PDB file of C-alpha atoms and ligand atoms in Angstrom:
ATOM      1  CA  MET A  72       0.000   0.000   0.000  1.00  0.00           C
ATOM      2  CA  GLN A  73       1.499   3.283  -1.112  1.00  0.00           C
ATOM      3  CA  VAL A  74      -0.002   6.376   0.470  1.00  0.00           C
ATOM      4  CA  THR A  75       0.549   9.829  -1.047  1.00  0.00           C
ATOM      5  CA  LEU A  76      -0.590  12.904   0.871  1.00  0.00           C
ATOM      6  CA  LEU A  77      -2.015  14.970  -1.995  1.00  0.00           C
ATOM      7  CA  GLY A  78      -3.588  17.664   0.195  1.00  0.00           C
ATOM      8  CA  THR A  79      -2.754  18.311   3.846  1.00  0.00           C
ATOM      9  CA  GLY A  80      -4.404  21.714   4.332  1.00  0.00           C
ATOM     10  CA  ASP A  81      -7.696  23.025   5.637  1.00  0.00           C
ATOM     11  CA  THR A  82     -10.391  24.729   3.614  1.00  0.00           C
ATOM     12  CA  THR A  83      -8.298  27.769   2.575  1.00  0.00           C
ATOM     13  CA  GLY A  84      -5.024  25.892   2.208  1.00  0.00           C
ATOM     14  CA  THR A  85      -1.488  27.190   2.807  1.00  0.00           C
ATOM     15  CA  PRO A  86      -0.460  29.544   1.404  1.00  0.00           C
ATOM     16  CA  THR A  87      -3.906  31.104   1.670  1.00  0.00           C
ATOM     17  CA  VAL A  88      -4.943  33.351  -1.216  1.00  0.00           C
ATOM     18  CA  SER A  89      -3.998  36.996  -0.592  1.00  0.00           C
ATOM     19  CA  CYS A  90      -2.586  36.227   2.881  1.00  0.00           C
ATOM     20  CA  ASP A  91       0.810  37.639   3.803  1.00  0.00           C
ATOM     21  CA  CYS A  92       1.049  36.160   7.313  1.00  0.00           C
ATOM     22  CA  GLU A  93       4.449  34.822   8.282  1.00  0.00           C
ATOM     23  CA  THR A  94       3.317  31.203   7.881  1.00  0.00           C
ATOM     24  CA  CYS A  95       2.058  31.748   4.324  1.00  0.00           C
ATOM     25  CA  GLN A  96       5.213  33.709   3.462  1.00  0.00           C
ATOM     26  CA  THR A  97       7.368  30.906   4.857  1.00  0.00           C
ATOM     27  CA  ALA A  98       5.421  28.350   2.796  1.00  0.00           C
ATOM     28  CA  ARG A  99       5.969  30.414  -0.369  1.00  0.00           C
ATOM     29  CA  ASP A 100       9.666  30.897   0.285  1.00  0.00           C
ATOM     30  CA  PRO A 101      11.090  28.807   3.140  1.00  0.00           C
ATOM     31  CA  PRO A 102      14.601  29.551   4.413  1.00  0.00           C
ATOM     32  CA  GLU A 103      17.096  27.173   2.766  1.00  0.00           C
ATOM     33  CA  ASP A 104      17.624  24.984   5.854  1.00  0.00           C
ATOM     34  CA  LEU A 105      13.870  24.506   6.342  1.00  0.00           C
ATOM     35  CA  ARG A 106      13.409  23.784   2.638  1.00  0.00           C
ATOM     36  CA  GLU A 107      16.036  21.037   2.835  1.00  0.00           C
ATOM     37  CA  LYS A 108      14.419  19.589   5.967  1.00  0.00           C
ATOM     38  CA  LEU A 109      11.011  19.528   4.295  1.00  0.00           C
ATOM     39  CA  ARG A 110      12.472  17.994   1.144  1.00  0.00           C
ATOM     40  CA  ALA A 111      14.074  15.269   3.267  1.00  0.00           C
ATOM     41  CA  ARG A 112      10.664  14.579   4.823  1.00  0.00           C
ATOM     42  CA  GLY A 113       9.269  13.942   1.368  1.00  0.00           C
ATOM     43  CA  ALA A 114       7.550  17.281   0.791  1.00  0.00           C
ATOM     44  CA  THR A 115       7.104  18.310  -2.809  1.00  0.00           C
ATOM     45  CA  ILE A 116       8.996  21.534  -3.451  1.00  0.00           C
ATOM     46  CA  THR A 117       7.097  23.663  -5.976  1.00  0.00           C
ATOM     47  CA  ALA A 118       8.669  25.291  -9.030  1.00  0.00           C
ATOM     48  CA  GLY A 119       8.831  28.509  -6.986  1.00  0.00           C
ATOM     49  CA  GLY A 120      10.807  26.763  -4.224  1.00  0.00           C
ATOM     50  CA  GLY A 121       7.919  26.647  -1.748  1.00  0.00           C
ATOM     51  CA  VAL A 122       5.779  24.004  -0.073  1.00  0.00           C
ATOM     52  CA  GLU A 123       2.009  23.675   0.001  1.00  0.00           C
ATOM     53  CA  ARG A 124      -0.884  22.451   2.039  1.00  0.00           C
ATOM     54  CA  THR A 125      -3.643  22.198  -0.537  1.00  0.00           C
ATOM     55  CA  ARG A 126      -7.175  21.096   0.302  1.00  0.00           C
ATOM     56  CA  PHE A 127      -7.539  17.594   1.751  1.00  0.00           C
ATOM     57  CA  SER A 128      -7.036  14.451  -0.320  1.00  0.00           C
ATOM     58  CA  VAL A 129      -5.159  11.163   0.040  1.00  0.00           C
ATOM     59  CA  HIS A 130      -4.123   8.786  -2.755  1.00  0.00           C
ATOM     60  CA  VAL A 131      -3.801   5.088  -1.865  1.00  0.00           C
ATOM     61  CA  TYR A 132      -2.189   2.816  -4.458  1.00  0.00           C
ATOM     62  CA  ASN A 133      -2.442  -0.957  -4.342  1.00  0.00           C
ATOM     63  CA  GLU A 134       0.714  -2.291  -5.996  1.00  0.00           C
ATOM     64  CA  ARG A 135      -0.699  -5.856  -6.035  1.00  0.00           C
ATOM     65  CA  THR A 136      -3.762  -4.977  -8.108  1.00  0.00           C
ATOM     66  CA  ASP A 137      -2.391  -1.808  -9.781  1.00  0.00           C
ATOM     67  CA  GLU A 138      -5.461   0.103  -8.595  1.00  0.00           C
ATOM     68  CA  SER A 139      -5.800   3.493  -6.920  1.00  0.00           C
ATOM     69  CA  LEU A 140      -8.261   4.620  -4.281  1.00  0.00           C
ATOM     70  CA  LEU A 141      -8.793   8.344  -3.716  1.00  0.00           C
ATOM     71  CA  VAL A 142     -10.002   9.664  -0.371  1.00  0.00           C
ATOM     72  CA  ASP A 143     -11.936  12.918  -0.940  1.00  0.00           C
ATOM     73  CA  PHE A 144     -12.086  15.135  -3.992  1.00  0.00           C
ATOM     74  CA  SER A 145     -10.050  18.221  -3.263  1.00  0.00           C
ATOM     75  CA  PRO A 146     -10.849  21.409  -5.186  1.00  0.00           C
ATOM     76  CA  ASP A 147      -7.070  21.213  -5.925  1.00  0.00           C
ATOM     77  CA  PHE A 148      -7.500  17.814  -7.663  1.00  0.00           C
ATOM     78  CA  ARG A 149      -5.985  18.993 -10.965  1.00  0.00           C
ATOM     79  CA  ARG A 150      -2.944  20.608  -9.403  1.00  0.00           C
ATOM     80  CA  GLN A 151      -2.380  17.636  -7.087  1.00  0.00           C
ATOM     81  CA  PHE A 152      -2.423  15.044  -9.871  1.00  0.00           C
ATOM     82  CA  LEU A 153      -0.167  17.153 -12.114  1.00  0.00           C
ATOM     83  CA  ARG A 154       2.245  17.779  -9.247  1.00  0.00           C
ATOM     84  CA  GLU A 155       2.478  14.251  -7.794  1.00  0.00           C
ATOM     85  CA  GLU A 156       2.067  12.237 -11.023  1.00  0.00           C
ATOM     86  CA  VAL A 157       0.085   9.487  -9.289  1.00  0.00           C
ATOM     87  CA  PRO A 158      -2.363   7.340 -11.311  1.00  0.00           C
ATOM     88  CA  LEU A 159      -5.964   8.525 -11.658  1.00  0.00           C
ATOM     89  CA  PRO A 160      -8.330   6.797  -9.221  1.00  0.00           C
ATOM     90  CA  ASP A 161     -10.252   3.591  -9.949  1.00  0.00           C
ATOM     91  CA  ALA A 162     -12.539   4.279  -6.990  1.00  0.00           C
ATOM     92  CA  ALA A 163     -13.009   6.933  -4.338  1.00  0.00           C
ATOM     93  CA  VAL A 164     -14.466   7.607  -0.905  1.00  0.00           C
ATOM     94  CA  VAL A 165     -16.130  10.870   0.145  1.00  0.00           C
ATOM     95  CA  THR A 166     -15.979  11.522   3.898  1.00  0.00           C
ATOM     96  CA  HIS A 167     -18.460  14.433   4.022  1.00  0.00           C
ATOM     97  CA  ILE A 168     -19.996  17.117   1.863  1.00  0.00           C
ATOM     98  CA  HIS A 169     -17.937  20.188   2.802  1.00  0.00           C
ATOM     99  CA  PHE A 170     -16.476  22.083  -0.169  1.00  0.00           C
ATOM    100  CA  ASP A 171     -12.858  21.165   0.573  1.00  0.00           C
ATOM    101  CA  HIS A 172     -13.614  17.396   0.438  1.00  0.00           C
ATOM    102  CA  LEU A 173     -16.157  17.094  -2.367  1.00  0.00           C
ATOM    103  CA  ASP A 174     -16.031  19.932  -4.842  1.00  0.00           C
ATOM    104  CA  GLY A 175     -13.127  18.540  -6.870  1.00  0.00           C
ATOM    105  CA  LEU A 176     -15.274  15.657  -8.132  1.00  0.00           C
ATOM    106  CA  GLY A 177     -16.130  17.523 -11.337  1.00  0.00           C
ATOM    107  CA  ASN A 178     -12.471  17.180 -12.370  1.00  0.00           C
ATOM    108  CA  CYS A 179     -13.227  13.576 -13.328  1.00  0.00           C
ATOM    109  CA  TYR A 180     -15.095  14.746 -16.416  1.00  0.00           C
ATOM    110  CA  ARG A 181     -13.249  13.534 -19.551  1.00  0.00           C
ATOM    111  CA  LEU A 182     -10.421  12.105 -17.426  1.00  0.00           C
ATOM    112  CA  ILE A 183     -12.057   8.970 -16.043  1.00  0.00           C
ATOM    113  CA  ASP A 184     -14.467   6.640 -17.854  1.00  0.00           C
ATOM    114  CA  GLU A 185     -15.946   4.899 -14.831  1.00  0.00           C
ATOM    115  CA  LEU A 186     -15.618   5.688 -11.167  1.00  0.00           C
ATOM    116  CA  ASP A 187     -17.253   4.122  -8.121  1.00  0.00           C
ATOM    117  CA  VAL A 188     -17.657   6.706  -5.358  1.00  0.00           C
ATOM    118  CA  PHE A 189     -18.344   5.245  -1.918  1.00  0.00           C
ATOM    119  CA  ALA A 190     -20.047   7.281   0.789  1.00  0.00           C
ATOM    120  CA  ALA A 191     -22.168   6.744   3.896  1.00  0.00           C
ATOM    121  CA  ASN A 192     -25.844   5.869   3.548  1.00  0.00           C
ATOM    122  CA  LYS A 193     -27.107   7.293   6.854  1.00  0.00           C
ATOM    123  CA  THR A 194     -29.527  10.239   6.566  1.00  0.00           C
ATOM    124  CA  ASP A 195     -28.105  13.483   7.953  1.00  0.00           C
ATOM    125  CA  PRO A 196     -30.861  15.315   9.895  1.00  0.00           C
ATOM    126  CA  GLN A 197     -29.161  18.576   8.911  1.00  0.00           C
ATOM    127  CA  THR A 198     -29.554  18.033   5.154  1.00  0.00           C
ATOM    128  CA  GLY A 199     -32.265  15.364   5.037  1.00  0.00           C
ATOM    129  CA  GLU A 200     -29.918  13.307   2.845  1.00  0.00           C
ATOM    130  CA  SER A 201     -27.046  10.896   3.325  1.00  0.00           C
ATOM    131  CA  VAL A 202     -23.565  11.864   2.108  1.00  0.00           C
ATOM    132  CA  ALA A 203     -24.096   9.354  -0.720  1.00  0.00           C
ATOM    133  CA  GLU A 204     -27.395  11.002  -1.727  1.00  0.00           C
ATOM    134  CA  THR A 205     -25.879  14.493  -1.746  1.00  0.00           C
ATOM    135  CA  VAL A 206     -22.955  13.343  -3.899  1.00  0.00           C
ATOM    136  CA  ALA A 207     -25.392  11.618  -6.284  1.00  0.00           C
ATOM    137  CA  SER A 208     -27.651  14.650  -6.630  1.00  0.00           C
ATOM    138  CA  ASP A 209     -24.833  17.233  -6.887  1.00  0.00           C
ATOM    139  CA  TYR A 210     -23.074  15.227  -9.608  1.00  0.00           C
ATOM    140  CA  ALA A 211     -26.070  13.649 -11.364  1.00  0.00           C
ATOM    141  CA  TYR A 212     -24.788  15.139 -14.660  1.00  0.00           C
ATOM    142  CA  LEU A 213     -21.580  13.087 -14.494  1.00  0.00           C
ATOM    143  CA  ASP A 214     -22.396   9.764 -16.203  1.00  0.00           C
ATOM    144  CA  GLN A 215     -18.937   8.433 -15.303  1.00  0.00           C
ATOM    145  CA  VAL A 216     -19.724   8.399 -11.582  1.00  0.00           C
ATOM    146  CA  THR A 217     -21.589   5.612  -9.819  1.00  0.00           C
ATOM    147  CA  VAL A 218     -22.355   6.429  -6.211  1.00  0.00           C
ATOM    148  CA  GLU A 219     -22.135   3.402  -3.917  1.00  0.00           C
ATOM    149  CA  PRO A 220     -23.892   3.992  -0.563  1.00  0.00           C
ATOM    150  CA  ARG A 221     -22.350   2.042   2.295  1.00  0.00           C
ATOM    151  CA  THR A 222     -23.262   1.401   5.934  1.00  0.00           C
ATOM    152  CA  PRO A 223     -20.784   2.881   8.441  1.00  0.00           C
ATOM    153  CA  LEU A 224     -18.748   0.324  10.420  1.00  0.00           C
ATOM    154  CA  GLU A 225     -19.456  -2.386   7.805  1.00  0.00           C
ATOM    155  CA  SER A 226     -16.391  -3.022   5.699  1.00  0.00           C
ATOM    156  CA  PHE A 227     -16.551  -3.271   1.910  1.00  0.00           C
ATOM    157  CA  GLU A 228     -14.021  -4.162  -0.750  1.00  0.00           C
ATOM    158  CA  THR A 229     -12.577  -1.873  -3.399  1.00  0.00           C
ATOM    159  CA  CYS A 230      -9.227  -1.660  -5.220  1.00  0.00           C
ATOM    160  CA  GLY A 231      -8.214  -4.870  -3.426  1.00  0.00           C
ATOM    161  CA  PHE A 232      -8.578  -3.168  -0.035  1.00  0.00           C
ATOM    162  CA  GLU A 233     -11.035  -3.579   2.839  1.00  0.00           C
ATOM    163  CA  VAL A 234     -12.478  -0.146   3.542  1.00  0.00           C
ATOM    164  CA  THR A 235     -14.559   0.815   6.577  1.00  0.00           C
ATOM    165  CA  LEU A 236     -16.286   4.150   7.166  1.00  0.00           C
ATOM    166  CA  VAL A 237     -16.287   5.207  10.829  1.00  0.00           C
ATOM    167  CA  PRO A 238     -18.602   7.881  12.285  1.00  0.00           C
ATOM    168  CA  VAL A 239     -16.730  10.862  13.748  1.00  0.00           C
ATOM    169  CA  PHE A 240     -18.054  14.132  15.165  1.00  0.00           C
ATOM    170  CA  HIS A 241     -17.971  17.302  13.006  1.00  0.00           C
ATOM    171  CA  PRO A 242     -21.138  19.213  13.866  1.00  0.00           C
ATOM    172  CA  PRO A 243     -23.501  20.098  12.384  1.00  0.00           C
ATOM    173  CA  LEU A 244     -22.858  17.699   9.465  1.00  0.00           C
ATOM    174  CA  LEU A 245     -22.409  13.947   9.552  1.00  0.00           C
ATOM    175  CA  CYS A 246     -18.796  13.105   8.763  1.00  0.00           C
ATOM    176  CA  TYR A 247     -16.788   9.905   8.564  1.00  0.00           C
ATOM    177  CA  GLY A 248     -13.242   8.783   9.034  1.00  0.00           C
ATOM    178  CA  LEU A 249     -12.128   5.515   7.481  1.00  0.00           C
ATOM    179  CA  THR A 250      -9.703   2.649   7.564  1.00  0.00           C
ATOM    180  CA  VAL A 251      -8.076   1.104   4.500  1.00  0.00           C
ATOM    181  CA  GLU A 252      -6.644  -2.369   5.045  1.00  0.00           C
ATOM    182  CA  ASP A 253      -4.829  -4.849   2.866  1.00  0.00           C
ATOM    183  CA  SER A 254      -5.782  -8.270   4.170  1.00  0.00           C
ATOM    184  CA  GLU A 255      -2.911  -9.923   2.235  1.00  0.00           C
ATOM    185  CA  THR A 256      -0.127  -7.798   3.726  1.00  0.00           C
ATOM    186  CA  GLY A 257      -1.838  -6.677   6.963  1.00  0.00           C
ATOM    187  CA  ALA A 258      -1.143  -3.007   6.147  1.00  0.00           C
ATOM    188  CA  LYS A 259      -3.564  -0.566   7.747  1.00  0.00           C
ATOM    189  CA  LEU A 260      -4.161   3.126   7.090  1.00  0.00           C
ATOM    190  CA  SER A 261      -6.493   5.085   9.399  1.00  0.00           C
ATOM    191  CA  ILE A 262      -7.864   8.543   8.575  1.00  0.00           C
ATOM    192  CA  THR A 263      -9.846  10.497  11.156  1.00  0.00           C
ATOM    193  CA  GLY A 264     -11.676  12.735   8.692  1.00  0.00           C
ATOM    194  CA  ASP A 265     -12.765  16.178   9.871  1.00  0.00           C
ATOM    195  CA  THR A 266     -13.645  15.732  13.525  1.00  0.00           C
ATOM    196  CA  CYS A 267     -13.406  17.087  17.025  1.00  0.00           C
ATOM    197  CA  TYR A 268     -11.797  14.928  19.701  1.00  0.00           C
ATOM    198  CA  ALA A 269     -15.111  13.241  20.691  1.00  0.00           C
ATOM    199  CA  ILE A 270     -14.825  10.286  18.323  1.00  0.00           C
ATOM    200  CA  PRO A 271     -17.250   7.507  19.350  1.00  0.00           C
ATOM    201  CA  GLU A 272     -15.728   4.461  21.037  1.00  0.00           C
ATOM    202  CA  GLU A 273     -16.595   1.923  18.336  1.00  0.00           C
ATOM    203  CA  SER A 274     -14.977   4.201  15.735  1.00  0.00           C
ATOM    204  CA  ARG A 275     -11.844   4.448  17.892  1.00  0.00           C
ATOM    205  CA  GLU A 276     -11.707   0.656  18.027  1.00  0.00           C
ATOM    206  CA  GLN A 277     -11.783   0.485  14.231  1.00  0.00           C
ATOM    207  CA  LEU A 278      -9.164   3.263  13.825  1.00  0.00           C
ATOM    208  CA  ALA A 279      -6.789   1.670  16.366  1.00  0.00           C
ATOM    209  CA  GLY A 280      -3.568  -0.135  15.532  1.00  0.00           C
ATOM    210  CA  ALA A 281      -2.786   1.549  12.206  1.00  0.00           C
ATOM    211  CA  ASP A 282       0.600   1.503  10.500  1.00  0.00           C
ATOM    212  CA  LEU A 283      -0.159   5.100   9.532  1.00  0.00           C
ATOM    213  CA  LEU A 284      -2.709   7.419  11.138  1.00  0.00           C
ATOM    214  CA  LEU A 285      -3.685  10.664   9.417  1.00  0.00           C
ATOM    215  CA  ALA A 286      -5.240  12.784  12.160  1.00  0.00           C
ATOM    216  CA  GLU A 287      -6.773  16.178  11.589  1.00  0.00           C
ATOM    217  CA  ALA A 288      -5.174  18.949  13.641  1.00  0.00           C
ATOM    218  CA  LEU A 289      -6.525  22.294  12.467  1.00  0.00           C
ATOM    219  CA  VAL A 290      -4.667  24.541  14.939  1.00  0.00           C
ATOM    220  CA  PRO A 291      -2.537  24.394  18.087  1.00  0.00           C
ATOM    221  CA  ALA A 292      -4.499  24.395  21.362  1.00  0.00           C
ATOM    222  CA  HIS A 293      -3.325  27.889  22.354  1.00  0.00           C
ATOM    223  CA  LEU A 294      -5.413  29.361  19.509  1.00  0.00           C
ATOM    224  CA  CYS A 295      -8.637  28.279  21.279  1.00  0.00           C
ATOM    225  CA  ASP A 296      -8.323  31.606  23.124  1.00  0.00           C
ATOM    226  CA  TYR A 297      -9.327  33.287  19.856  1.00  0.00           C
ATOM    227  CA  HIS A 298     -12.343  31.052  19.045  1.00  0.00           C
ATOM    228  CA  PRO A 299     -15.690  32.560  20.142  1.00  0.00           C
ATOM    229  CA  LEU A 300     -16.574  29.200  21.707  1.00  0.00           C
ATOM    230  CA  GLY A 301     -13.055  28.539  23.035  1.00  0.00           C
ATOM    231  CA  GLY A 302     -11.946  24.919  23.297  1.00  0.00           C
ATOM    232  CA  ASP A 303     -13.508  21.671  24.497  1.00  0.00           C
ATOM    233  CA  HIS A 304     -12.580  18.157  25.628  1.00  0.00           C
ATOM    234  CA  HIS A 305      -9.769  19.399  27.878  1.00  0.00           C
ATOM    235  CA  ASP A 306      -7.050  17.064  29.144  1.00  0.00           C
ATOM    236  CA  ASP A 307      -6.025  16.755  32.816  1.00  0.00           C
ATOM    237  CA  GLU A 308      -3.863  19.865  32.523  1.00  0.00           C
ATOM    238  CA  GLY A 309      -6.718  21.880  31.030  1.00  0.00           C
ATOM    239  CA  VAL A 310      -5.408  21.822  27.460  1.00  0.00           C
ATOM    240  CA  PRO A 311      -8.297  21.796  24.943  1.00  0.00           C
ATOM    241  CA  ARG A 312      -8.262  18.868  22.537  1.00  0.00           C
ATOM    242  CA  THR A 313     -11.073  20.372  20.438  1.00  0.00           C
ATOM    243  CA  PHE A 314     -11.004  23.800  18.763  1.00  0.00           C
ATOM    244  CA  GLY A 315     -14.517  25.260  19.001  1.00  0.00           C
ATOM    245  CA  THR A 316     -16.804  22.315  18.261  1.00  0.00           C
ATOM    246  CA  LYS A 317     -15.732  20.887  14.889  1.00  0.00           C
ATOM    247  CA  HIS A 318     -11.983  20.248  14.784  1.00  0.00           C
ATOM    248  CA  MET A 319      -9.152  18.760  16.817  1.00  0.00           C
ATOM    249  CA  THR A 320      -6.271  20.779  18.134  1.00  0.00           C
ATOM    250  CA  ARG A 321      -2.713  19.579  17.545  1.00  0.00           C
ATOM    251  CA  GLU A 322      -2.632  18.436  21.169  1.00  0.00           C
ATOM    252  CA  GLY A 323      -5.943  16.583  20.748  1.00  0.00           C
ATOM    253  CA  ALA A 324      -4.711  14.813  17.623  1.00  0.00           C
ATOM    254  CA  ILE A 325      -1.447  13.791  19.320  1.00  0.00           C
ATOM    255  CA  ASP A 326      -3.367  12.450  22.341  1.00  0.00           C
ATOM    256  CA  LEU A 327      -5.688  10.540  20.037  1.00  0.00           C
ATOM    257  CA  ALA A 328      -2.741   9.026  18.170  1.00  0.00           C
ATOM    258  CA  GLY A 329      -1.314   7.777  21.469  1.00  0.00           C
ATOM    259  CA  GLU A 330      -4.630   6.267  22.503  1.00  0.00           C
ATOM    260  CA  LEU A 331      -5.053   4.554  19.131  1.00  0.00           C
ATOM    261  CA  GLY A 332      -1.554   3.079  19.233  1.00  0.00           C
ATOM    262  CA  ALA A 333      -0.644   4.217  15.738  1.00  0.00           C
ATOM    263  CA  GLU A 334       2.818   3.161  14.610  1.00  0.00           C
ATOM    264  CA  ARG A 335       3.265   6.447  12.772  1.00  0.00           C
ATOM    265  CA  THR A 336       1.138   9.608  12.774  1.00  0.00           C
ATOM    266  CA  ARG A 337       0.957  12.569  10.432  1.00  0.00           C
ATOM    267  CA  LEU A 338      -1.162  15.583  11.285  1.00  0.00           C
ATOM    268  CA  VAL A 339      -3.269  16.867   8.379  1.00  0.00           C
ATOM    269  CA  HIS A 340      -6.020  19.421   7.617  1.00  0.00           C
ATOM    270  CA  VAL A 341      -3.570  21.990   8.972  1.00  0.00           C
ATOM    271  CA  ALA A 342      -4.512  25.699   8.867  1.00  0.00           C
ATOM    272  CA  HIS A 343      -2.208  28.668   8.183  1.00  0.00           C
ATOM    273  CA  PHE A 344      -3.096  29.960  11.667  1.00  0.00           C
ATOM    274  CA  TYR A 345      -0.181  27.975  13.184  1.00  0.00           C
ATOM    275  CA  PRO A 346       2.593  30.437  14.040  1.00  0.00           C
ATOM    276  CA  ALA A 347       5.389  30.110  11.459  1.00  0.00           C
ATOM    277  CA  GLU A 348       7.810  28.534  13.957  1.00  0.00           C
ATOM    278  CA  GLU A 349       5.269  25.761  14.712  1.00  0.00           C
ATOM    279  CA  ALA A 350       3.700  25.316  11.277  1.00  0.00           C
ATOM    280  CA  PHE A 351       6.410  23.170   9.712  1.00  0.00           C
ATOM    281  CA  ALA A 352       7.492  21.187  12.762  1.00  0.00           C
ATOM    282  CA  GLU A 353       6.912  17.454  13.171  1.00  0.00           C
ATOM    283  CA  PRO A 354       4.506  15.715  13.085  1.00  0.00           C
ATOM    284  CA  LEU A 355       2.637  18.206  10.856  1.00  0.00           C
ATOM    285  CA  ALA A 356       2.451  16.925   7.290  1.00  0.00           C
ATOM    286  CA  VAL A 357       3.021  18.867   4.081  1.00  0.00           C
ATOM    287  CA  ASP A 358       1.857  17.952   0.574  1.00  0.00           C
ATOM    288  CA  GLY A 359       3.749  15.275  -1.287  1.00  0.00           C
ATOM    289  CA  GLU A 360       4.782  13.036   1.597  1.00  0.00           C
ATOM    290  CA  ARG A 361       4.651   9.358   0.631  1.00  0.00           C
ATOM    291  CA  TYR A 362       4.505   6.266   2.792  1.00  0.00           C
ATOM    292  CA  THR A 363       4.752   2.581   1.919  1.00  0.00           C
ATOM    293  CA  LEU A 364       2.808   0.343   4.324  1.00  0.00           C
ATOM    294  CA  ASP A 365       3.324  -3.412   4.371  1.00  0.00           C
TER     295      ASP A 365
HETATM  296 ZN1   ZN B   2      -1.606  33.053   6.052  1.00  0.00          ZN
HETATM  297 ZN1   ZN B   3     -15.429  19.633   7.151  1.00  0.00          ZN
HETATM  298 ZN1   ZN B   4     -12.282  20.017   5.770  1.00  0.00          ZN
END
C-alpha cells in the first residue's frame, strides 16, 4: 500500500490566497535549511521553491492490483495530480460534503471513464440526505460516476482493499473517518476525517492499531483563546483537545494518536493559523509526503 498525501491543508489551504502572514510567506519561500528539511521529509517543493498544504485528499495505491483509491475530492485535484504524477483513481471515498472534500469531483469529467464513489448511507438530519445522496444529486450530470452507498462500520471491498467508514463528530454535518486495510499484507491506514476529539468508542476501536494514522489537527491548542466558543474536551492539565466544536487541536490529535496506538502519525487538515515557527514542525504533514505500508 502506497499512500501519497495529496492535500494536507484546511479549507483555505497554505499559502492562503492573498494572505501575507508569516506562515504563508514561509510556505511560499522557506529559508534554505527549512526547505532542505522539508524535502528530506518527502515534501514536494514547488517550481517557486515553496511548499504547500492544498485542500484535503489522500491517494492510496495498491501495488498488487495496480489500482488506486482516492479519499476525498479536493478542489485542488488537478494541481495535485499534475504535481504528484500518481495514477488517476479507480474508486473513491467521500468523507463528508464540505467544499474542501467534495467539490473537486467535477475534475473527473473527460479524465475517467468509470468511477465508483463510496459514501455513507445514513440520513443526515441537517440536510435530510445521506452523504451518498448528496454526492449523487450534486453530480447527477456526471455519467462516469456511480455512487455506492455504504453502511458505516461495515467493511466493503474496493481496489483490493477492505475499507470501513467510521462515524466521527464534526457538527452540524455527519462526517466519517475511514480505515483502509490490505488483508494480504496486513497493512492498515487510518484517517480520522474532519472531527473534534469526541470520536465515538466503536470508531476508535476500528481506527486503532494503524501503521499510519492521518489525524486532523486544524490549529494548536493555544489558539482556542481566539475562538468565540473557546476549546472543548480538555485534558487533565486543562489543554483543549477540540477547537470550538468541529476540529481537533494539535494536542488533541497527538493524544488521540497515542490512545489509538498508531505506529506512525501525520497531522493533516492543517490551517495557516499555526505560528510560522510551529507550522512546519513534526509531526505536521506537508503535501507530497509518501509512505509505503506493508
Ligand atoms: Zn496566512
Ligand atoms: Zn469539514
Ligand atoms: Zn475540511
